[in-house]
Structures are given as C-alpha cells and as structure tokens.
mmCIF file of C-alpha atoms in Angstrom:
data_model
loop_
_atom_site.group_PDB
_atom_site.id
_atom_site.type_symbol
_atom_site.label_atom_id
_atom_site.label_comp_id
_atom_site.label_asym_id
_atom_site.label_seq_id
_atom_site.Cartn_x
_atom_site.Cartn_y
_atom_site.Cartn_z
ATOM 1 C CA MET A 1 130.588 107.324 112.677
ATOM 2 C CA ALA A 2 128.393 110.158 111.422
ATOM 3 C CA HIS A 3 128.369 110.785 107.661
ATOM 4 C CA ILE A 4 126.921 114.194 106.859
ATOM 5 C CA GLN A 5 126.824 115.407 103.269
ATOM 6 C CA TYR A 6 124.761 118.118 101.519
ATOM 7 C CA LEU A 7 125.580 118.776 97.901
ATOM 8 C CA THR A 8 123.093 120.598 95.737
ATOM 9 C CA GLN A 9 121.935 124.132 94.920
ATOM 10 C CA ILE A 10 118.410 124.889 96.184
ATOM 11 C CA HIS A 11 116.294 127.900 95.270
ATOM 12 C CA LEU A 12 112.993 128.222 97.144
ATOM 13 C CA ASP A 13 110.527 131.007 96.353
ATOM 14 C CA PHE A 14 107.703 132.008 94.082
ATOM 15 C CA GLY A 15 108.936 132.546 90.534
ATOM 16 C CA VAL A 16 112.234 130.647 90.702
ATOM 17 C CA VAL A 17 111.161 128.492 87.745
ATOM 18 C CA SER A 18 112.380 131.445 85.642
ATOM 19 C CA MET A 19 115.925 130.454 86.628
ATOM 20 C CA LEU A 20 115.639 127.204 84.653
ATOM 21 C CA PRO A 21 117.762 128.194 81.610
ATOM 22 C CA GLN A 22 120.631 129.331 83.814
ATOM 23 C CA ALA A 23 120.390 126.175 85.921
ATOM 24 C CA CYS A 24 120.616 124.072 82.771
ATOM 25 C CA SER A 25 123.593 126.018 81.486
ATOM 26 C CA ASP A 26 125.346 125.745 84.840
ATOM 27 C CA ALA A 27 124.882 121.959 84.652
ATOM 28 C CA GLY A 28 126.480 121.862 81.204
ATOM 29 C CA MET A 29 123.303 121.251 79.199
ATOM 30 C CA GLN A 30 122.697 122.727 75.784
ATOM 31 C CA ARG A 31 119.603 120.721 74.855
ATOM 32 C CA PRO A 32 117.718 119.210 77.825
ATOM 33 C CA LEU A 33 114.974 116.601 77.718
ATOM 34 C CA VAL A 34 112.092 117.737 79.922
ATOM 35 C CA ILE A 35 110.604 114.734 81.719
ATOM 36 C CA THR A 36 107.071 115.149 83.007
ATOM 37 C CA ASP A 37 103.696 113.409 82.981
ATOM 38 C CA ALA A 38 100.420 113.890 81.169
ATOM 39 C CA GLY A 39 98.704 115.314 84.253
ATOM 40 C CA VAL A 40 101.293 118.063 84.743
ATOM 41 C CA ARG A 41 100.972 118.941 81.069
ATOM 42 C CA ALA A 42 97.159 118.944 81.153
ATOM 43 C CA ALA A 43 97.113 121.163 84.258
ATOM 44 C CA GLY A 44 99.133 123.812 82.423
ATOM 45 C CA VAL A 45 101.997 123.618 84.933
ATOM 46 C CA LEU A 46 104.439 122.332 82.327
ATOM 47 C CA ASP A 47 103.791 125.442 80.246
ATOM 48 C CA GLN A 48 105.410 127.600 82.926
ATOM 49 C CA ALA A 49 108.643 125.625 82.732
ATOM 50 C CA LEU A 50 108.594 125.512 78.943
ATOM 51 C CA TYR A 51 108.043 129.274 78.825
ATOM 52 C CA ALA A 52 111.178 129.700 80.919
ATOM 53 C CA LEU A 53 113.041 127.455 78.449
ATOM 54 C CA ARG A 54 111.630 129.172 75.363
ATOM 55 C CA ASP A 55 115.042 130.342 74.081
ATOM 56 C CA MET A 56 116.855 127.075 74.841
ATOM 57 C CA PRO A 57 116.514 124.065 72.514
ATOM 58 C CA HIS A 58 114.732 121.221 74.308
ATOM 59 C CA ALA A 59 112.453 118.228 73.877
ATOM 60 C CA VAL A 60 109.640 116.877 76.056
ATOM 61 C CA PHE A 61 108.804 113.381 77.298
ATOM 62 C CA ASP A 62 105.431 113.303 79.069
ATOM 63 C CA GLY A 63 104.974 109.545 79.443
ATOM 64 C CA THR A 64 105.921 109.160 83.118
ATOM 65 C CA PRO A 65 103.653 106.576 84.807
ATOM 66 C CA SER A 66 102.150 107.327 88.225
ATOM 67 C CA ASN A 67 104.666 104.850 89.662
ATOM 68 C CA PRO A 68 107.805 105.083 87.480
ATOM 69 C CA THR A 69 108.844 101.865 85.765
ATOM 70 C CA GLU A 70 111.840 100.481 83.920
ATOM 71 C CA ALA A 71 109.705 100.422 80.766
ATOM 72 C CA GLY A 72 109.064 104.150 81.230
ATOM 73 C CA VAL A 73 112.797 104.715 81.653
ATOM 74 C CA ARG A 74 113.490 102.914 78.367
ATOM 75 C CA ALA A 75 110.898 105.003 76.529
ATOM 76 C CA ALA A 76 112.399 108.218 77.877
ATOM 77 C CA VAL A 77 115.927 107.118 76.930
ATOM 78 C CA GLN A 78 114.694 106.537 73.365
ATOM 79 C CA ALA A 79 113.192 110.047 73.332
ATOM 80 C CA LEU A 80 116.431 111.487 74.720
ATOM 81 C CA ARG A 81 118.540 109.886 72.001
ATOM 82 C CA ALA A 82 116.107 110.658 69.203
ATOM 83 C CA ALA A 83 116.144 114.356 70.127
ATOM 84 C CA GLY A 84 119.900 114.518 70.706
ATOM 85 C CA CYS A 85 119.523 115.781 74.272
ATOM 86 C CA ASP A 86 122.473 116.066 76.642
ATOM 87 C CA GLY A 87 120.772 116.459 80.011
ATOM 88 C CA LEU A 88 117.511 116.244 81.911
ATOM 89 C CA VAL A 89 114.962 118.566 83.461
ATOM 90 C CA ALA A 90 112.326 116.888 85.627
ATOM 91 C CA VAL A 91 109.099 118.868 85.974
ATOM 92 C CA GLY A 92 106.601 117.071 88.159
ATOM 93 C CA GLY A 93 106.194 115.124 91.369
ATOM 94 C CA GLY A 94 108.408 112.359 92.666
ATOM 95 C CA SER A 95 107.450 110.068 89.810
ATOM 96 C CA SER A 96 108.873 112.363 87.134
ATOM 97 C CA ILE A 97 111.979 113.188 89.157
ATOM 98 C CA ASP A 98 112.651 109.531 89.947
ATOM 99 C CA LEU A 99 112.058 108.513 86.331
ATOM 100 C CA ALA A 100 114.581 111.154 85.283
ATOM 101 C CA LYS A 101 117.115 109.681 87.706
ATOM 102 C CA GLY A 102 116.493 106.275 86.123
ATOM 103 C CA VAL A 103 117.132 107.815 82.706
ATOM 104 C CA ALA A 104 120.318 109.456 84.010
ATOM 105 C CA ILE A 105 121.562 105.956 84.843
ATOM 106 C CA ALA A 106 120.187 103.961 81.912
ATOM 107 C CA ALA A 107 121.350 106.389 79.220
ATOM 108 C CA THR A 108 124.948 106.166 80.390
ATOM 109 C CA HIS A 109 125.293 102.675 81.896
ATOM 110 C CA GLU A 110 125.031 99.221 80.317
ATOM 111 C CA GLY A 111 122.737 96.412 81.435
ATOM 112 C CA ALA A 112 119.386 96.003 83.155
ATOM 113 C CA LEU A 113 118.350 98.743 85.529
ATOM 114 C CA LYS A 114 118.153 96.343 88.484
ATOM 115 C CA THR A 115 121.936 95.960 88.206
ATOM 116 C CA TYR A 116 122.209 99.387 89.834
ATOM 117 C CA ALA A 117 119.630 98.885 92.611
ATOM 118 C CA THR A 118 120.818 99.384 96.165
ATOM 119 C CA ILE A 119 119.755 95.957 97.436
ATOM 120 C CA GLU A 120 121.574 94.365 94.489
ATOM 121 C CA GLY A 121 124.804 96.065 95.538
ATOM 122 C CA GLY A 122 124.444 98.431 92.623
ATOM 123 C CA SER A 123 125.167 101.817 94.205
ATOM 124 C CA PRO A 124 128.950 101.667 93.583
ATOM 125 C CA ARG A 125 128.239 100.779 89.948
ATOM 126 C CA ILE A 126 126.560 104.150 89.349
ATOM 127 C CA THR A 127 129.403 106.319 88.074
ATOM 128 C CA SER A 128 129.936 110.016 87.479
ATOM 129 C CA ALA A 129 128.877 109.412 83.851
ATOM 130 C CA VAL A 130 125.208 109.905 84.853
ATOM 131 C CA LEU A 131 123.457 112.635 82.900
ATOM 132 C CA PRO A 132 123.076 115.998 84.648
ATOM 133 C CA LEU A 133 119.631 116.696 86.083
ATOM 134 C CA VAL A 134 117.776 119.824 87.167
ATOM 135 C CA ALA A 135 114.619 119.226 89.217
ATOM 136 C CA VAL A 136 111.488 121.392 89.312
ATOM 137 C CA PRO A 137 109.003 119.773 91.733
ATOM 138 C CA THR A 138 105.292 120.420 91.200
ATOM 139 C CA THR A 139 104.146 118.708 94.402
ATOM 140 C CA ALA A 140 105.281 119.181 98.009
ATOM 141 C CA GLY A 141 105.934 115.697 99.286
ATOM 142 C CA THR A 142 108.586 113.427 97.847
ATOM 143 C CA GLY A 143 111.629 115.678 98.199
ATOM 144 C CA SER A 144 113.361 113.773 95.401
ATOM 145 C CA GLU A 145 114.625 117.096 94.066
ATOM 146 C CA VAL A 146 117.272 117.195 96.826
ATOM 147 C CA ALA A 147 117.777 113.460 97.389
ATOM 148 C CA ARG A 148 120.360 110.963 96.177
ATOM 149 C CA GLY A 149 117.786 108.201 95.677
ATOM 150 C CA ALA A 150 115.063 107.120 93.286
ATOM 151 C CA ILE A 151 112.352 104.475 93.584
ATOM 152 C CA LEU A 152 111.540 102.565 90.391
ATOM 153 C CA ILE A 153 109.582 99.434 89.507
ATOM 154 C CA VAL A 154 111.938 97.188 87.541
ATOM 155 C CA ASP A 155 110.940 94.664 84.916
ATOM 156 C CA ASP A 156 110.606 91.785 87.397
ATOM 157 C CA GLY A 157 107.931 93.728 89.314
ATOM 158 C CA ARG A 158 110.000 94.747 92.324
ATOM 159 C CA LYS A 159 109.889 98.352 93.539
ATOM 160 C CA LEU A 160 113.559 99.098 94.213
ATOM 161 C CA GLY A 161 115.674 101.958 95.475
ATOM 162 C CA PHE A 162 118.629 103.402 93.556
ATOM 163 C CA HIS A 163 121.098 105.534 95.510
ATOM 164 C CA SER A 164 124.137 107.533 94.470
ATOM 165 C CA TRP A 165 125.369 111.026 95.236
ATOM 166 C CA GLY A 166 125.673 111.394 91.470
ATOM 167 C CA LEU A 167 121.876 111.253 91.219
ATOM 168 C CA VAL A 168 121.334 114.389 93.309
ATOM 169 C CA PRO A 169 119.960 117.043 90.923
ATOM 170 C CA ARG A 170 122.536 119.723 90.138
ATOM 171 C CA THR A 171 119.974 122.399 90.983
ATOM 172 C CA ALA A 172 116.553 122.207 92.619
ATOM 173 C CA LEU A 173 114.116 124.988 91.730
ATOM 174 C CA LEU A 174 111.371 124.938 94.379
ATOM 175 C CA ASP A 175 108.626 127.240 93.131
ATOM 176 C CA PRO A 176 105.535 127.017 95.388
ATOM 177 C CA GLY A 177 103.552 128.762 92.666
ATOM 178 C CA LEU A 178 103.614 125.525 90.669
ATOM 179 C CA THR A 179 101.622 123.810 93.446
ATOM 180 C CA LEU A 180 98.799 126.361 93.703
ATOM 181 C CA GLY A 181 96.479 124.298 91.488
ATOM 182 C CA LEU A 182 97.184 120.966 93.161
ATOM 183 C CA PRO A 183 93.861 119.246 94.096
ATOM 184 C CA PRO A 184 93.050 118.866 97.813
ATOM 185 C CA ARG A 185 93.418 115.066 97.951
ATOM 186 C CA LEU A 186 96.801 115.156 96.217
ATOM 187 C CA THR A 187 97.898 118.068 98.415
ATOM 188 C CA ALA A 188 97.033 116.010 101.485
ATOM 189 C CA ALA A 189 98.649 112.776 100.274
ATOM 190 C CA THR A 190 101.882 114.399 99.116
ATOM 191 C CA GLY A 191 101.989 116.515 102.262
ATOM 192 C CA MET A 192 101.749 113.404 104.415
ATOM 193 C CA ASP A 193 104.627 111.963 102.413
ATOM 194 C CA ALA A 194 106.724 114.952 103.541
ATOM 195 C CA ILE A 195 105.586 114.545 107.150
ATOM 196 C CA ALA A 196 106.385 110.825 107.017
ATOM 197 C CA HIS A 197 109.892 111.600 105.777
ATOM 198 C CA CYS A 198 110.489 114.063 108.612
ATOM 199 C CA MET A 199 109.161 111.693 111.276
ATOM 200 C CA GLU A 200 110.726 108.492 110.047
ATOM 201 C CA THR A 201 114.179 109.918 109.444
ATOM 202 C CA PHE A 202 114.073 111.516 112.901
ATOM 203 C CA MET A 203 113.382 108.065 114.362
ATOM 204 C CA ALA A 204 116.188 106.405 112.367
ATOM 205 C CA PRO A 205 119.118 105.481 114.650
ATOM 206 C CA ALA A 206 122.003 106.891 112.589
ATOM 207 C CA VAL A 207 123.892 109.778 114.172
ATOM 208 C CA ASN A 208 123.293 112.995 112.241
ATOM 209 C CA PRO A 209 122.355 115.943 114.493
ATOM 210 C CA PRO A 210 121.932 118.442 111.605
ATOM 211 C CA ALA A 211 119.507 116.055 109.888
ATOM 212 C CA ASP A 212 117.564 115.675 113.138
ATOM 213 C CA GLY A 213 117.201 119.436 113.444
ATOM 214 C CA ILE A 214 116.142 119.808 109.814
ATOM 215 C CA ALA A 215 113.607 116.979 110.199
ATOM 216 C CA LEU A 216 112.030 118.436 113.359
ATOM 217 C CA ASP A 217 111.704 121.869 111.798
ATOM 218 C CA GLY A 218 110.236 120.329 108.638
ATOM 219 C CA LEU A 219 107.766 118.332 110.728
ATOM 220 C CA ALA A 220 106.634 121.458 112.571
ATOM 221 C CA ARG A 221 106.184 123.393 109.303
ATOM 222 C CA GLY A 222 104.376 120.549 107.581
ATOM 223 C CA TRP A 223 102.024 119.824 110.480
ATOM 224 C CA ALA A 224 101.167 123.510 110.930
ATOM 225 C CA HIS A 225 100.369 124.110 107.254
ATOM 226 C CA ILE A 226 99.127 120.900 105.617
ATOM 227 C CA GLU A 227 95.486 121.460 106.562
ATOM 228 C CA ARG A 228 95.624 125.070 105.371
ATOM 229 C CA ALA A 229 97.137 124.053 102.032
ATOM 230 C CA THR A 230 94.575 121.265 101.611
ATOM 231 C CA ARG A 231 91.616 123.455 102.543
ATOM 232 C CA ASP A 232 92.696 126.475 100.488
ATOM 233 C CA GLY A 233 95.048 125.665 97.647
ATOM 234 C CA SER A 234 95.644 129.360 96.968
ATOM 235 C CA ASP A 235 97.154 129.956 100.433
ATOM 236 C CA ARG A 236 100.606 131.076 99.362
ATOM 237 C CA ASP A 237 102.145 130.941 102.833
ATOM 238 C CA ALA A 238 100.917 127.379 103.329
ATOM 239 C CA ARG A 239 102.177 126.324 99.896
ATOM 240 C CA TRP A 240 105.597 127.825 100.629
ATOM 241 C CA ALA A 241 105.781 126.052 103.999
ATOM 242 C CA MET A 242 104.782 122.688 102.511
ATOM 243 C CA MET A 243 107.382 123.008 99.759
ATOM 244 C CA SER A 244 109.980 123.690 102.437
ATOM 245 C CA ALA A 245 108.806 120.757 104.594
ATOM 246 C CA SER A 246 109.078 118.463 101.591
ATOM 247 C CA MET A 247 112.606 119.607 100.835
ATOM 248 C CA GLN A 248 113.631 119.369 104.492
ATOM 249 C CA GLY A 249 112.335 115.814 104.857
ATOM 250 C CA ALA A 250 114.488 114.716 101.931
ATOM 251 C CA MET A 251 117.549 116.648 103.089
ATOM 252 C CA ALA A 252 117.216 114.769 106.380
ATOM 253 C CA PHE A 253 116.451 111.279 105.132
ATOM 254 C CA GLN A 254 120.038 110.649 104.170
ATOM 255 C CA LYS A 255 119.973 109.337 107.788
ATOM 256 C CA GLY A 256 117.761 106.510 106.585
ATOM 257 C CA LEU A 257 114.065 105.715 106.780
ATOM 258 C CA GLY A 258 112.357 102.619 108.161
ATOM 259 C CA CYS A 259 109.332 100.339 108.282
ATOM 260 C CA VAL A 260 106.883 102.936 106.941
ATOM 261 C CA HIS A 261 108.803 103.048 103.703
ATOM 262 C CA SER A 262 109.741 99.380 103.523
ATOM 263 C CA LEU A 263 106.013 98.606 103.697
ATOM 264 C CA SER A 264 104.981 101.390 101.306
ATOM 265 C CA HIS A 265 107.622 100.473 98.750
ATOM 266 C CA SER A 266 106.613 96.824 98.846
ATOM 267 C CA LEU A 267 102.857 97.394 98.755
ATOM 268 C CA GLY A 268 103.282 99.972 96.001
ATOM 269 C CA GLY A 269 105.137 97.360 93.977
ATOM 270 C CA VAL A 270 102.436 94.752 94.539
ATOM 271 C CA ASP A 271 99.731 97.250 93.525
ATOM 272 C CA PRO A 272 101.223 100.180 91.548
ATOM 273 C CA ARG A 273 97.858 101.978 91.539
ATOM 274 C CA LEU A 274 98.336 102.923 95.200
ATOM 275 C CA HIS A 275 99.738 106.374 95.975
ATOM 276 C CA HIS A 276 102.980 106.325 97.951
ATOM 277 C CA GLY A 277 102.172 109.302 100.188
ATOM 278 C CA THR A 278 98.760 107.880 101.060
ATOM 279 C CA LEU A 279 100.355 104.571 102.026
ATOM 280 C CA ASN A 280 102.876 106.370 104.236
ATOM 281 C CA ALA A 281 100.014 108.114 106.015
ATOM 282 C CA MET A 282 98.281 104.779 106.589
ATOM 283 C CA PHE A 283 101.396 103.101 108.039
ATOM 284 C CA LEU A 284 102.739 105.918 110.227
ATOM 285 C CA PRO A 285 100.603 105.268 113.362
ATOM 286 C CA ALA A 286 101.400 101.551 113.480
ATOM 287 C CA VAL A 287 105.116 102.089 112.889
ATOM 288 C CA VAL A 288 105.367 104.849 115.506
ATOM 289 C CA ALA A 289 103.752 102.468 118.002
ATOM 290 C CA PHE A 290 106.137 99.656 116.981
ATOM 291 C CA ASN A 291 109.190 101.913 117.301
ATOM 292 C CA ALA A 292 108.211 103.260 120.741
ATOM 293 C CA SER A 293 110.100 100.527 122.616
ATOM 294 C CA ALA A 294 113.366 100.917 120.672
ATOM 295 C CA PRO A 295 116.207 101.934 123.028
ATOM 296 C CA SER A 296 117.309 104.824 120.787
ATOM 297 C CA ILE A 297 113.747 106.176 120.745
ATOM 298 C CA ARG A 298 113.324 105.930 124.528
ATOM 299 C CA ASN A 299 116.787 107.135 125.504
ATOM 300 C CA GLU A 300 116.620 110.245 123.334
ATOM 301 C CA GLN A 301 112.904 110.923 123.931
ATOM 302 C CA ARG A 302 112.300 111.028 120.207
ATOM 303 C CA LEU A 303 108.526 110.504 120.398
ATOM 304 C CA GLN A 304 108.221 113.294 122.945
ATOM 305 C CA ARG A 305 110.317 115.634 120.786
ATOM 306 C CA MET A 306 108.135 114.939 117.747
ATOM 307 C CA ALA A 307 105.011 115.452 119.855
ATOM 308 C CA HIS A 308 106.355 118.818 120.962
ATOM 309 C CA ALA A 309 107.050 119.783 117.330
ATOM 310 C CA VAL A 310 103.420 119.127 116.356
ATOM 311 C CA GLY A 311 101.988 120.908 119.406
ATOM 312 C CA ILE A 312 100.896 117.945 121.531
ATOM 313 C CA GLY A 313 101.183 118.775 125.193
ATOM 314 C CA SER A 314 102.235 115.323 126.335
ATOM 315 C CA CYS A 315 103.233 111.955 124.909
ATOM 316 C CA ASP A 316 103.576 108.727 126.874
ATOM 317 C CA ALA A 317 106.336 106.195 126.308
ATOM 318 C CA ALA A 318 104.101 104.158 123.999
ATOM 319 C CA GLY A 319 103.469 107.149 121.741
ATOM 320 C CA THR A 320 99.705 106.781 122.173
ATOM 321 C CA GLU A 321 98.931 110.484 121.843
ATOM 322 C CA LEU A 322 101.177 110.873 118.810
ATOM 323 C CA CYS A 323 99.571 107.893 117.068
ATOM 324 C CA GLU A 324 96.102 109.264 117.754
ATOM 325 C CA ALA A 325 97.167 112.694 116.497
ATOM 326 C CA LEU A 326 98.334 111.110 113.246
ATOM 327 C CA ARG A 327 95.040 109.265 112.794
ATOM 328 C CA GLY A 328 93.154 112.470 113.533
ATOM 329 C CA LEU A 329 95.195 114.442 111.010
ATOM 330 C CA ASN A 330 94.575 111.804 108.323
ATOM 331 C CA ALA A 331 90.839 112.013 109.032
ATOM 332 C CA ARG A 332 90.753 115.808 108.897
ATOM 333 C CA LEU A 333 92.607 115.712 105.575
ATOM 334 C CA GLY A 334 90.004 113.366 104.110
ATOM 335 C CA LEU A 335 92.464 110.515 103.629
ATOM 336 C CA PRO A 336 91.339 106.876 103.956
ATOM 337 C CA ARG A 337 90.877 105.455 107.443
ATOM 338 C CA GLY A 338 92.999 102.458 106.532
ATOM 339 C CA LEU A 339 94.283 100.141 103.832
ATOM 340 C CA ALA A 340 90.936 98.382 103.446
ATOM 341 C CA GLU A 341 89.458 101.548 101.918
ATOM 342 C CA LEU A 342 92.169 101.280 99.256
ATOM 343 C CA GLY A 343 91.142 97.720 98.408
ATOM 344 C CA VAL A 344 94.001 96.047 100.276
ATOM 345 C CA THR A 345 93.164 92.661 101.826
ATOM 346 C CA PRO A 346 95.113 90.240 104.057
ATOM 347 C CA ALA A 347 95.448 87.930 101.047
ATOM 348 C CA ILE A 348 98.489 89.903 99.857
ATOM 349 C CA PHE A 349 100.135 90.403 103.254
ATOM 350 C CA GLU A 350 102.777 87.695 102.803
ATOM 351 C CA GLN A 351 103.803 89.094 99.422
ATOM 352 C CA VAL A 352 104.071 92.571 100.928
ATOM 353 C CA ILE A 353 106.130 91.230 103.841
ATOM 354 C CA ASP A 354 108.517 89.503 101.412
ATOM 355 C CA GLY A 355 109.209 92.849 99.765
ATOM 356 C CA ALA A 356 109.443 94.777 103.026
ATOM 357 C CA MET A 357 112.035 92.381 104.455
ATOM 358 C CA ALA A 358 114.196 92.895 101.355
ATOM 359 C CA ASP A 359 113.709 96.669 101.089
ATOM 360 C CA HIS A 360 116.668 99.002 101.614
ATOM 361 C CA CYS A 361 114.760 100.842 104.389
ATOM 362 C CA HIS A 362 114.196 97.683 106.453
ATOM 363 C CA LYS A 363 117.552 97.709 108.240
ATOM 364 C CA THR A 364 117.569 101.428 109.080
ATOM 365 C CA ASN A 365 114.466 101.248 111.284
ATOM 366 C CA PRO A 366 115.251 101.732 114.999
ATOM 367 C CA ARG A 367 113.829 98.240 115.676
ATOM 368 C CA LEU A 368 114.562 95.401 113.290
ATOM 369 C CA ALA A 369 111.139 94.058 112.317
ATOM 370 C CA THR A 370 110.377 90.370 111.925
ATOM 371 C CA ARG A 371 107.786 88.894 109.588
ATOM 372 C CA ASP A 372 105.378 88.715 112.532
ATOM 373 C CA ASP A 373 106.047 92.386 113.321
ATOM 374 C CA TYR A 374 105.284 93.403 109.741
ATOM 375 C CA ARG A 375 102.152 91.241 109.751
ATOM 376 C CA ALA A 376 100.973 93.024 112.907
ATOM 377 C CA MET A 377 101.705 96.470 111.425
ATOM 378 C CA LEU A 378 99.753 95.605 108.280
ATOM 379 C CA ALA A 379 96.814 94.356 110.330
ATOM 380 C CA ALA A 380 96.872 97.493 112.495
ATOM 381 C CA SER A 381 96.848 99.646 109.345
ATOM 382 C CA LEU A 382 93.994 97.785 107.653
#
C-alpha cells in the first residue's frame, strides 16, 4: 500500500525570511525561542531573522552542537522555560532544526528522549502536544525543514531517529539569500547531503510515484548546480536551485532511505566530529554498487533513470558509470577521497556496523544488508 502525505507550508525565494512574524503568528506563537548555533550568529545570518522578528517578543538559544545532542536539547528547554516562550523558530542547518524538534518533544513530553526514538517504538508516543515550529534553513542539504524526522545523539551515545508528522515544521521559509555566505566546503558537503537524499529515496523500494518524481527532479537540479554554488557562492541561481534540491530530497524521503544513512548515522554517533553530508558523499558509490543487484532496482531501471537525470549517457546494470560519476563529483568539489582522510580506521568498523544494523534506515534499503555487506561497504569507502 502506498502512503503519500505532504503537510506543511513552504515558501521558497529570496527575501522570504521577512515572512517570519506572520509564520509565527499563524502557528499560534506569541513569544518564540529562536534556536540556532554560534556559527550562524557569528556569520551575521541570524541577524536577518532577528531583524524580521524585531517587533515580536522572542528569546535566542545559540548553543546547538554541530551534531545535536540530548544535553543540547535539555539546555534549550531550560532557556525556553526561563524566557516563557511558547513556540520555536529554528534558524540554521539540520543541526539547529533537529535540535528544535527535540525541544518540541522534550518540553511537552515526560521521560528520557530515547523513549520517543523510532527504533524504540517511540513514534506513537509523540503526541500533538509538541511545540509548534517554524524552520528557516541556512544551508541547502538536510531538508529537515520539510521533514517529519530528526536525528539526535541521546545520552547513551546512540545517534537515533525521531519521527512523527507532528514534528513537521508548521511553515518552512526557504530563503536562498541566507546561504550566499556559506563557505565552499560546507556548500559542497551539505549539497551532497541533498543529492544523497534524492538518490537514496529514489532507490528505496516503497511505492510512492510522486516522491520518485520529486526525487529525480531534485537530483537533476542538485547535480547541475552544486559545482556552481561551490565555486561561486554568490551565484543566486545556483543557490536557489540547491535550496530547492534540498527541500525536494526531504519531501521525497518519506519513502525511506537506506544503507548510506544507516552507515552515516552510526559513524556520526561513533565520532560526532564527522559531518553528516560528507559521510553521505563517501558512502554513496559503495551503496549504489551494492544496491545494483536488487530486483526493484533492476526491474524499474532505477540506476539508469538516475544516470539520465545527471546527464550520463549510459549506465550498465552494475551502476559502474554512476559510481564513477559520484566519485568524480566528490573530487571536483574538493571533498575527501574516502573515510581514511577523515581519520576513520577499520578498528571501529564493528561498532559502526552494530549501529547500522539497528538504524531505522537499515530495513528500507532495497537490499537487506548483512554485517559482511556493511563491512564490505565500509572497506570500499575507506
């Protein structure tokens, strides 16, 4: 059975951050807590959102870690209660938006955050009591501004997914102007996150034709513009296209993701210093090659359709050309050649595999991976 559901308001264009007060009012907020990080504040991007909110009472929490944690959620909840805030505005990348989703749960639900994690059976425990959230992304990659999920590192060290339709932001304000100052390396890494979302959700076996179409279009936009945006951060057309690709990848990944993300989530939990989008870029070639023999991939020519979207003239059944195109794109973007350049060694492989096998994305891959399969994918990505 196909389950197709799109819920939120999305505004995409230069200058839409000015709509923030109205978006807050529409969500029932009178005094929002703005959740962001120190980097967004230091870059001056936060100032644009705060200027839009100048006539609305608000408070700011800028302590979001690079990989959001349960401890960060607790600190933000304390700030929320101290300031008497009644809703949330996330201004930042996926970390700030996901932290805000954690706050939306923790401020209104009792118990440890892991109680509400998807793999703990927690999704039905997330009720409509969650705080309202408006999302203003400042990177073009995660797509969390239109997604029902959040990824958070809980107190026991696991990097877990939290999923509920109640966590979808009430409004997403996608202003490409907020990404114009994004550094090249971060532009590339977040952009590859968007491309990974489009590719992996398109490979997922669930039946959702609208999501497939959105993912393919997002892949084509992202592939065509990521190098331009990385090379020239002031390229407004490229920034607009990457913001759209990011949003489209997340609109589509309600279909499910797969081994790229089960590995990235697990490795990111083992070493929180590692950037999620960069890890996705490292794992994509190996996972595409692994998925090539899945019946749903072969029968529906999914590798060939992705190859067509990125402008490759041909693609064999093993996906060789597509894998090489991915490696070439990573190289042109200046991303690492593999995990070894990030300091990853085989010594942690078994720990990473433990997490990948338990991750919520593991079972939605078109081929169910074994421990040996994951070990081979890690080795191929090293």
